[in-house]
Amino acid sequence: DIGSYTYGLGHPMKPHRMHITHDLVSAYGMLDKMQVLRPKRATPEKMTAFHTDEYIHFLSRVTPETVEELTYHGTRFLMGEDNPAFEGVFEFCSISAGGSIAAAQRITSGTTDIAINWAGGLHHAKKREASGFCYINDIVLGILELLRSYPRVLYIDIDCHHGDGVEEAFYTTDRVMTCSFHKFGEYFPGTGTQEDKGMDKGKHYTVNVPLKDGITDESFRTVFEPVISKIMDVYRPGAVILQCGADSLAGDKLGCFNITMNGHAHCVQFLRSFNVPLILLGGGGYTVKNVARTWTYETACAIGIENEIDLNLPWNEYFEWFGPRYRLEVPENNMDDLNVKDGSLDKVRINALHQLAQLSCAPSVGMHDVPRESLGKHLDVEVEDDREEDAMDDLDRRLARKQLVLQTNTRTWCI
């Protein structure tokens, strides 16, 4: 369903990339090697675990026709052109957030070790406003669910853009450590320096690794592995969320790194080696065919079959999109690695490790038994309304038909 929505003609964010990824994963036969779930949509009540009631109420009502009035002429909630009030925006958000919440619930219940929601990872959304193509911060909602069972949660972000929304949400607590590897310097959102380390109880529990244009697989590995190894050693998280934003890949339309599919997927392989419960989320990524390739390969890494799959793509519905080589690959280009040229990478790595050295041991937290069901359900006053679910499913089908016509016309126009 998530791939049926569109931000509008000409917008760089293409939810259809999730549908292409799912189709490619299916073509490789990976779905048979996983348990595939169709999670419930996140309710407005679930969303207000982080976002304000006023903002959620706004999202549930806004339409392209009412956006000017409800945003007070673009001064509240949705500011600028990055976050349009497209048709079905609230349903899109509820599906994305519902996936990340369900992933966290599967981890906390012990029924899975690795959970994947490529429709999640929308890390820029703030408590009371949308930002950077993100409306609901599914990552924060997923972390809050994990904190019901785990004393410490680690969030790692390898998107080309700084994970500002998640960092801001947990800036003053030591129960969540955030670590973001991102481009810094005249680049959205303009945050994420190494001076930002958290505050109050969260001091030193915010780690930022600002990078420059053109970083390659080898350079990225020399900073990613030692920093993450040190974090795992001193922080000892009960669960890890990895935001796999694919705009850090070489050739991305909005990115400026030079990381290949294998270099990007190495982050998944490296974290998998720690045998800590892991959630993989999507994020940015604006060269659609490369996003689908990489998330498909990272799905294989999560399953542990990356060395078994054929890099020549199997036939699938979008096969012609992957020409001219039709292979599961994202090669590097000829960009200069400015991080090595000026020696800034060594300084950044040393600063990050020095910050982590300030932490003597993992912070403790008083834990209590977590109720296995809600109070309403326990008292038998909470009723599942199947009719509402059916109505929403019907809405999905109608929106899908509408968007399919739009995408078909768009493709013809592009040709």
Short mmCIF file of C-alpha atoms in Angstrom, two decimals:
data_model
loop_
_atom_site.label_atom_id
_atom_site.label_comp_id
_atom_site.label_asym_id
_atom_site.label_seq_id
_atom_site.Cartn_x
_atom_site.Cartn_y
_atom_site.Cartn_z
CA ASP A 1 0.00 0.00 0.00
CA ILE A 2 2.77 2.45 0.91
CA GLY A 3 4.08 2.58 -2.66
CA SER A 4 0.74 3.79 -3.99
CA TYR A 5 1.11 7.30 -2.58
CA THR A 6 2.87 10.20 -4.28
CA TYR A 7 4.26 13.48 -2.96
CA GLY A 8 3.42 15.03 -6.32
CA LEU A 9 4.90 15.36 -9.78
CA GLY A 10 8.51 16.55 -9.65
CA HIS A 11 9.03 15.88 -5.93
CA PRO A 12 12.26 13.93 -5.29
CA MET A 13 10.72 11.63 -2.66
CA LYS A 14 9.16 8.63 -4.39
CA PRO A 15 7.27 6.20 -2.11
CA HIS A 16 6.98 3.93 -5.14
CA ARG A 17 10.58 2.86 -4.42
CA MET A 18 9.23 0.69 -1.58
CA HIS A 19 7.02 -1.18 -4.01
CA ILE A 20 9.95 -1.73 -6.37
CA THR A 21 12.12 -2.94 -3.48
CA HIS A 22 9.43 -5.35 -2.31
CA ASP A 23 9.01 -6.68 -5.84
CA LEU A 24 12.77 -7.23 -6.23
CA VAL A 25 13.03 -8.93 -2.83
CA SER A 26 10.16 -11.19 -3.89
CA ALA A 27 11.82 -11.95 -7.25
CA TYR A 28 14.91 -13.17 -5.39
CA GLY A 29 12.73 -15.53 -3.34
CA MET A 30 13.63 -13.87 -0.04
CA LEU A 31 10.07 -13.55 1.22
CA ASP A 32 9.98 -17.31 1.76
CA LYS A 33 12.99 -17.00 4.07
CA MET A 34 11.32 -14.40 6.31
CA GLN A 35 8.12 -13.94 8.20
CA VAL A 36 6.21 -11.24 6.33
CA LEU A 37 3.78 -9.18 8.41
CA ARG A 38 1.16 -6.65 7.48
CA PRO A 39 1.24 -4.42 10.55
CA LYS A 40 -1.67 -2.39 11.85
CA ARG A 41 -1.68 1.29 11.04
CA ALA A 42 -0.48 3.58 13.78
CA THR A 43 -3.45 5.22 15.44
CA PRO A 44 -3.49 8.93 16.27
CA GLU A 45 -3.12 7.94 19.93
CA LYS A 46 0.06 5.99 19.13
CA MET A 47 1.47 8.94 17.22
CA THR A 48 0.92 11.29 20.15
CA ALA A 49 3.41 9.27 22.19
CA PHE A 50 5.85 11.76 20.61
CA HIS A 51 3.98 14.28 18.47
CA THR A 52 1.61 16.92 19.85
CA ASP A 53 -2.15 16.35 19.75
CA GLU A 54 -2.57 19.55 17.74
CA TYR A 55 -0.14 18.41 15.04
CA ILE A 56 -1.66 14.94 14.70
CA HIS A 57 -5.14 16.45 14.52
CA PHE A 58 -3.91 18.74 11.76
CA LEU A 59 -2.40 15.86 9.74
CA SER A 60 -5.62 13.87 10.01
CA ARG A 61 -7.61 16.76 8.50
CA VAL A 62 -5.31 18.44 5.99
CA THR A 63 -5.93 18.05 2.25
CA PRO A 64 -4.47 19.83 -0.78
CA GLU A 65 -7.56 22.06 -0.76
CA THR A 66 -7.41 23.04 2.94
CA VAL A 67 -3.63 23.24 3.48
CA GLU A 68 -3.42 27.00 3.06
CA GLU A 69 -6.07 27.62 5.70
CA LEU A 70 -4.95 24.94 8.19
CA THR A 71 -1.26 25.95 8.07
CA TYR A 72 -2.16 29.62 8.56
CA HIS A 73 -0.75 30.43 5.11
CA GLY A 74 2.28 28.16 5.45
CA THR A 75 3.47 29.39 8.84
CA ARG A 76 2.70 26.26 10.92
CA PHE A 77 3.02 22.46 10.66
CA LEU A 78 4.04 22.32 6.97
CA MET A 79 6.51 25.04 6.05
CA GLY A 80 8.17 25.33 2.64
CA GLU A 81 7.75 23.05 -0.36
CA ASP A 82 9.54 19.96 1.03
CA ASN A 83 6.42 18.64 2.73
CA PRO A 84 3.33 19.00 0.53
CA ALA A 85 -0.14 18.12 1.81
CA PHE A 86 -0.62 15.36 -0.75
CA GLU A 87 -3.72 13.20 -1.07
CA GLY A 88 -3.73 10.55 1.67
CA VAL A 89 -0.82 12.01 3.66
CA PHE A 90 -2.19 10.85 7.02
CA GLU A 91 -2.79 7.30 5.77
CA PHE A 92 0.75 7.25 4.37
CA CYS A 93 2.11 8.29 7.76
CA SER A 94 0.02 5.76 9.67
CA ILE A 95 1.30 2.90 7.50
CA SER A 96 4.94 3.99 7.77
CA ALA A 97 4.78 4.54 11.54
CA GLY A 98 2.73 1.38 12.08
CA GLY A 99 5.50 -0.64 10.46
CA SER A 100 8.21 0.68 12.77
CA ILE A 101 6.07 0.28 15.88
CA ALA A 102 5.23 -3.31 14.88
CA ALA A 103 8.91 -4.01 14.21
CA ALA A 104 9.77 -2.83 17.73
CA GLN A 105 6.98 -4.96 19.20
CA ARG A 106 8.30 -8.06 17.42
CA ILE A 107 11.75 -7.38 18.86
CA THR A 108 10.52 -6.78 22.41
CA SER A 109 8.32 -9.89 22.35
CA GLY A 110 11.34 -11.99 21.41
CA THR A 111 9.67 -13.41 18.30
CA THR A 112 12.39 -12.07 15.97
CA ASP A 113 16.02 -10.98 16.11
CA ILE A 114 15.96 -8.70 13.06
CA ALA A 115 12.98 -6.69 11.81
CA ILE A 116 12.84 -4.62 8.61
CA ASN A 117 10.60 -1.70 7.63
CA TRP A 118 11.94 -0.05 4.49
CA ALA A 119 8.95 2.32 4.57
CA GLY A 120 10.25 3.82 7.84
CA GLY A 121 13.32 5.85 8.74
CA LEU A 122 11.76 9.31 8.37
CA HIS A 123 14.21 10.94 10.74
CA HIS A 124 13.62 14.68 10.21
CA ALA A 125 10.04 14.94 11.54
CA LYS A 126 9.76 17.10 14.65
CA LYS A 127 7.39 17.00 17.59
CA ARG A 128 5.02 19.59 16.15
CA GLU A 129 5.98 20.02 12.50
CA ALA A 130 7.05 18.21 9.35
CA SER A 131 10.55 18.60 7.98
CA GLY A 132 12.70 17.28 5.14
CA PHE A 133 10.04 15.09 3.44
CA CYS A 134 9.16 13.58 6.87
CA TYR A 135 5.81 14.04 8.63
CA ILE A 136 5.71 11.44 11.43
CA ASN A 137 8.92 10.33 13.14
CA ASP A 138 8.39 6.57 13.04
CA ILE A 139 11.90 6.06 14.45
CA VAL A 140 11.13 7.88 17.70
CA LEU A 141 7.86 5.97 18.03
CA GLY A 142 9.71 2.69 17.50
CA ILE A 143 12.38 3.60 20.06
CA LEU A 144 9.73 4.52 22.64
CA GLU A 145 8.24 1.06 22.12
CA LEU A 146 11.65 -0.56 22.62
CA LEU A 147 12.23 1.42 25.83
CA ARG A 148 9.28 -0.36 27.39
CA SER A 149 11.46 -3.48 27.57
CA TYR A 150 15.08 -2.44 27.04
CA PRO A 151 17.01 -0.13 29.41
CA ARG A 152 19.20 1.22 26.58
CA VAL A 153 18.63 1.60 22.84
CA LEU A 154 21.20 2.60 20.22
CA TYR A 155 20.14 4.54 17.12
CA ILE A 156 22.56 4.68 14.16
CA ASP A 157 21.95 6.84 11.10
CA ILE A 158 23.89 6.40 7.82
CA ASP A 159 21.68 8.70 5.75
CA CYS A 160 23.55 11.47 3.95
CA HIS A 161 21.49 13.99 5.97
CA HIS A 162 21.82 14.43 9.72
CA GLY A 163 19.21 12.60 11.81
CA ASP A 164 18.17 15.78 13.58
CA GLY A 165 14.62 14.79 14.55
CA VAL A 166 15.68 11.67 16.45
CA GLU A 167 18.66 13.41 18.07
CA GLU A 168 16.45 16.24 19.26
CA ALA A 169 13.89 13.84 20.75
CA PHE A 170 16.46 12.07 22.96
CA TYR A 171 19.00 14.85 23.50
CA THR A 172 18.59 14.92 27.29
CA THR A 173 18.42 11.21 28.14
CA ASP A 174 21.03 8.49 28.54
CA ARG A 175 18.56 5.71 27.72
CA VAL A 176 18.99 6.35 24.00
CA MET A 177 22.31 6.95 22.30
CA THR A 178 22.13 8.50 18.83
CA CYS A 179 25.01 8.23 16.38
CA SER A 180 24.76 9.96 13.00
CA PHE A 181 27.20 9.73 10.07
CA HIS A 182 26.29 12.53 7.68
CA LYS A 183 27.38 15.28 5.32
CA PHE A 184 27.95 18.60 7.09
CA GLY A 185 28.49 22.06 5.67
CA GLU A 186 25.96 24.04 3.61
CA TYR A 187 23.70 21.04 3.53
CA PHE A 188 20.24 20.29 4.93
CA PRO A 189 19.42 20.36 7.83
CA GLY A 190 22.61 22.20 8.82
CA THR A 191 22.94 20.48 12.21
CA GLY A 192 25.12 17.70 13.58
CA THR A 193 28.49 19.12 14.56
CA GLN A 194 30.75 17.32 17.01
CA GLU A 195 30.02 20.04 19.54
CA ASP A 196 26.48 18.63 19.82
CA LYS A 197 26.96 15.92 22.46
CA GLY A 198 23.70 15.96 24.38
CA MET A 199 22.90 17.73 27.64
CA ASP A 200 21.84 17.04 31.23
CA LYS A 201 21.59 13.26 31.69
CA GLY A 202 22.14 12.84 27.96
CA LYS A 203 25.55 14.54 27.90
CA HIS A 204 27.97 12.51 25.72
CA TYR A 205 25.15 10.23 24.55
CA THR A 206 24.73 12.10 21.26
CA VAL A 207 27.50 11.23 18.80
CA ASN A 208 27.91 13.08 15.51
CA VAL A 209 30.33 12.17 12.73
CA PRO A 210 30.23 15.05 10.20
CA LEU A 211 31.72 14.16 6.82
CA LYS A 212 32.62 15.93 3.59
CA ASP A 213 31.83 15.20 -0.06
CA GLY A 214 33.00 12.08 -1.82
CA ILE A 215 33.63 9.69 1.06
CA THR A 216 34.36 6.18 -0.23
CA ASP A 217 33.73 2.68 1.15
CA GLU A 218 37.22 2.39 2.59
CA SER A 219 37.18 5.82 4.23
CA PHE A 220 33.71 5.29 5.65
CA ARG A 221 34.69 1.93 7.12
CA THR A 222 37.71 3.45 8.89
CA VAL A 223 35.41 5.70 10.90
CA PHE A 224 32.25 3.56 11.14
CA GLU A 225 33.81 0.39 12.57
CA PRO A 226 35.90 1.90 15.40
CA VAL A 227 33.15 4.31 16.51
CA ILE A 228 30.40 1.68 16.52
CA SER A 229 32.67 -0.91 18.17
CA LYS A 230 33.46 1.54 20.96
CA ILE A 231 29.77 2.39 21.41
CA MET A 232 28.79 -1.28 21.61
CA ASP A 233 31.54 -1.82 24.17
CA VAL A 234 30.77 1.07 26.52
CA TYR A 235 27.04 1.55 26.02
CA ARG A 236 25.92 -2.11 25.71
CA PRO A 237 22.52 -1.45 24.08
CA GLY A 238 19.69 -3.94 24.44
CA ALA A 239 18.54 -3.22 20.88
CA VAL A 240 19.82 -1.30 17.86
CA ILE A 241 17.97 0.65 15.15
CA LEU A 242 19.91 1.26 11.93
CA GLN A 243 18.49 3.90 9.60
CA CYS A 244 19.74 2.86 6.15
CA GLY A 245 19.12 6.07 4.22
CA ALA A 246 20.23 5.35 0.66
CA ASP A 247 21.03 8.94 -0.33
CA SER A 248 24.56 8.25 0.94
CA LEU A 249 25.07 6.03 -2.12
CA ALA A 250 27.20 7.10 -5.07
CA GLY A 251 25.15 8.80 -7.77
CA ASP A 252 22.21 9.81 -5.58
CA LYS A 253 20.27 12.79 -6.91
CA LEU A 254 20.43 14.68 -3.62
CA GLY A 255 23.44 13.01 -1.97
CA CYS A 256 27.13 13.80 -2.28
CA PHE A 257 28.91 10.67 -1.01
CA ASN A 258 30.65 7.98 -3.06
CA ILE A 259 29.63 4.82 -1.19
CA THR A 260 28.82 1.66 -3.15
CA MET A 261 26.05 -0.82 -2.45
CA ASN A 262 28.55 -3.14 -0.77
CA GLY A 263 30.00 -0.36 1.37
CA HIS A 264 26.52 0.68 2.49
CA ALA A 265 25.49 -2.91 3.22
CA HIS A 266 28.68 -3.49 5.23
CA CYS A 267 27.06 -1.44 8.00
CA VAL A 268 24.25 -4.03 8.19
CA GLN A 269 26.72 -6.91 8.14
CA PHE A 270 28.88 -5.31 10.83
CA LEU A 271 25.95 -4.70 13.20
CA ARG A 272 24.56 -8.18 12.56
CA SER A 273 27.86 -9.61 13.83
CA PHE A 274 27.18 -8.27 17.34
CA ASN A 275 24.11 -10.53 17.74
CA VAL A 276 22.04 -7.75 19.29
CA PRO A 277 18.35 -7.36 18.31
CA LEU A 278 18.32 -5.16 15.22
CA ILE A 279 15.73 -3.09 13.34
CA LEU A 280 16.52 -1.94 9.80
CA LEU A 281 14.67 1.11 8.52
CA GLY A 282 14.67 3.00 5.23
CA GLY A 283 15.09 6.75 4.92
CA GLY A 284 16.38 8.98 2.15
CA GLY A 285 17.35 7.80 -1.32
CA TYR A 286 16.38 9.58 -4.52
CA THR A 287 17.89 7.54 -7.34
CA VAL A 288 15.11 4.99 -7.14
CA LYS A 289 16.73 2.05 -8.91
CA ASN A 290 19.80 2.27 -6.64
CA VAL A 291 17.62 2.47 -3.54
CA ALA A 292 15.79 -0.72 -4.55
CA ARG A 293 19.05 -2.51 -5.36
CA THR A 294 20.67 -1.60 -2.06
CA TRP A 295 17.71 -2.34 0.23
CA THR A 296 17.24 -5.67 -1.55
CA TYR A 297 20.90 -6.56 -0.97
CA GLU A 298 20.68 -5.42 2.66
CA THR A 299 17.63 -7.63 3.10
CA ALA A 300 19.82 -10.51 1.90
CA CYS A 301 22.48 -9.45 4.43
CA ALA A 302 19.89 -9.49 7.23
CA ILE A 303 18.87 -13.03 6.24
CA GLY A 304 22.51 -14.04 5.82
CA ILE A 305 22.38 -15.10 2.17
CA GLU A 306 24.27 -12.23 0.54
CA ASN A 307 26.96 -14.60 -0.73
CA GLU A 308 24.40 -16.94 -2.29
CA ILE A 309 22.29 -14.65 -4.45
CA ASP A 310 22.96 -14.02 -8.14
CA LEU A 311 24.04 -10.45 -8.82
CA ASN A 312 22.43 -10.70 -12.26
CA LEU A 313 18.92 -9.49 -11.56
CA PRO A 314 16.03 -11.96 -11.87
CA TRP A 315 13.07 -11.05 -14.04
CA ASN A 316 10.63 -8.77 -12.21
CA GLU A 317 7.94 -6.23 -12.95
CA TYR A 318 10.47 -3.36 -13.09
CA PHE A 319 13.28 -5.22 -14.84
CA GLU A 320 13.71 -2.59 -17.58
CA TRP A 321 14.34 0.10 -14.95
CA PHE A 322 17.65 -1.51 -14.02
CA GLY A 323 19.32 -1.29 -17.43
CA PRO A 324 21.73 -1.24 -19.06
CA ARG A 325 23.62 -3.72 -16.84
CA TYR A 326 20.67 -5.34 -15.02
CA ARG A 327 22.83 -6.21 -12.04
CA LEU A 328 22.52 -5.88 -8.27
CA GLU A 329 25.22 -3.24 -7.89
CA VAL A 330 25.80 0.44 -7.22
CA PRO A 331 29.37 1.26 -8.33
CA GLU A 332 31.44 4.21 -7.18
CA ASN A 333 32.13 7.21 -9.42
CA ASN A 334 35.12 9.50 -9.91
CA MET A 335 34.39 11.98 -7.12
CA ASP A 336 37.32 13.19 -5.05
CA ASP A 337 37.23 12.14 -1.38
CA LEU A 338 37.61 15.50 0.37
CA ASN A 339 37.74 13.76 3.77
CA VAL A 340 41.11 12.20 2.90
CA LYS A 341 42.46 15.13 0.91
CA ASP A 342 42.41 17.54 3.85
CA GLY A 343 42.95 14.93 6.58
CA SER A 344 39.68 15.83 8.32
CA LEU A 345 38.53 12.21 8.64
CA ASP A 346 41.22 11.32 11.18
CA LYS A 347 40.32 14.35 13.29
CA VAL A 348 36.62 13.48 13.21
CA ARG A 349 37.29 9.88 14.24
CA ILE A 350 39.61 10.91 17.08
CA ASN A 351 37.07 13.43 18.40
CA ALA A 352 34.26 10.84 18.37
CA LEU A 353 36.37 8.23 20.17
CA HIS A 354 37.53 10.83 22.70
CA GLN A 355 33.91 11.69 23.46
CA LEU A 356 33.05 8.02 23.97
CA ALA A 357 36.04 7.64 26.29
CA GLN A 358 34.24 9.99 28.69
CA LEU A 359 31.72 7.22 29.33
CA SER A 360 33.09 4.85 31.94
CA CYS A 361 30.29 2.28 31.79
CA ALA A 362 26.78 1.66 30.55
CA PRO A 363 24.16 3.77 32.38
CA SER A 364 21.80 1.88 34.65
CA VAL A 365 18.05 2.36 34.79
CA GLY A 366 15.34 1.13 37.14
CA MET A 367 13.16 -1.30 35.21
CA HIS A 368 9.65 -2.48 36.00
CA ASP A 369 7.53 -5.27 34.60
CA VAL A 370 5.93 -4.16 31.35
CA PRO A 371 2.22 -4.97 30.97
CA ARG A 372 1.70 -7.44 28.14
CA GLU A 373 -1.60 -5.81 27.16
CA SER A 374 -3.26 -2.43 27.53
CA LEU A 375 -5.50 -1.61 30.49
CA GLY A 376 -8.49 -1.26 28.16
CA LYS A 377 -7.94 -4.71 26.72
CA HIS A 378 -7.40 -6.20 30.18
CA LEU A 379 -10.71 -4.76 31.38
CA ASP A 380 -12.42 -5.91 28.18
CA VAL A 381 -13.48 -2.40 27.21
CA GLU A 382 -11.31 -2.18 24.10
CA VAL A 383 -12.93 -3.51 20.95
CA GLU A 384 -11.14 -4.10 17.66
CA ASP A 385 -13.23 -2.50 14.95
CA ASP A 386 -12.82 -4.70 11.90
CA ARG A 387 -15.12 -2.44 9.96
CA GLU A 388 -12.66 0.44 10.35
CA GLU A 389 -9.82 -1.76 9.10
CA ASP A 390 -11.91 -2.85 6.13
CA ALA A 391 -12.75 0.77 5.38
CA MET A 392 -9.08 1.73 5.44
CA ASP A 393 -8.17 -1.20 3.19
CA ASP A 394 -10.82 -0.04 0.74
CA LEU A 395 -9.33 3.46 0.92
CA ASP A 396 -5.92 1.99 0.05
CA ARG A 397 -7.34 0.24 -2.99
CA ARG A 398 -9.06 3.37 -4.24
CA LEU A 399 -5.97 5.53 -3.71
CA ALA A 400 -3.80 2.90 -5.40
CA ARG A 401 -6.00 2.96 -8.49
CA LYS A 402 -5.87 6.74 -8.56
CA GLN A 403 -2.08 6.91 -8.12
CA LEU A 404 -1.51 4.14 -10.68
CA VAL A 405 -3.15 6.25 -13.34
CA LEU A 406 -1.01 9.23 -12.33
CA GLN A 407 2.23 7.18 -12.38
CA THR A 408 1.37 5.61 -15.73
CA ASN A 409 0.76 9.03 -17.25
CA THR A 410 3.96 10.35 -15.69
CA ARG A 411 6.05 7.52 -17.08
CA THR A 412 4.65 8.07 -20.56
CA TRP A 413 5.38 11.77 -20.29
CA CYS A 414 8.98 11.10 -19.19
CA ILE A 415 9.56 8.76 -22.15
#
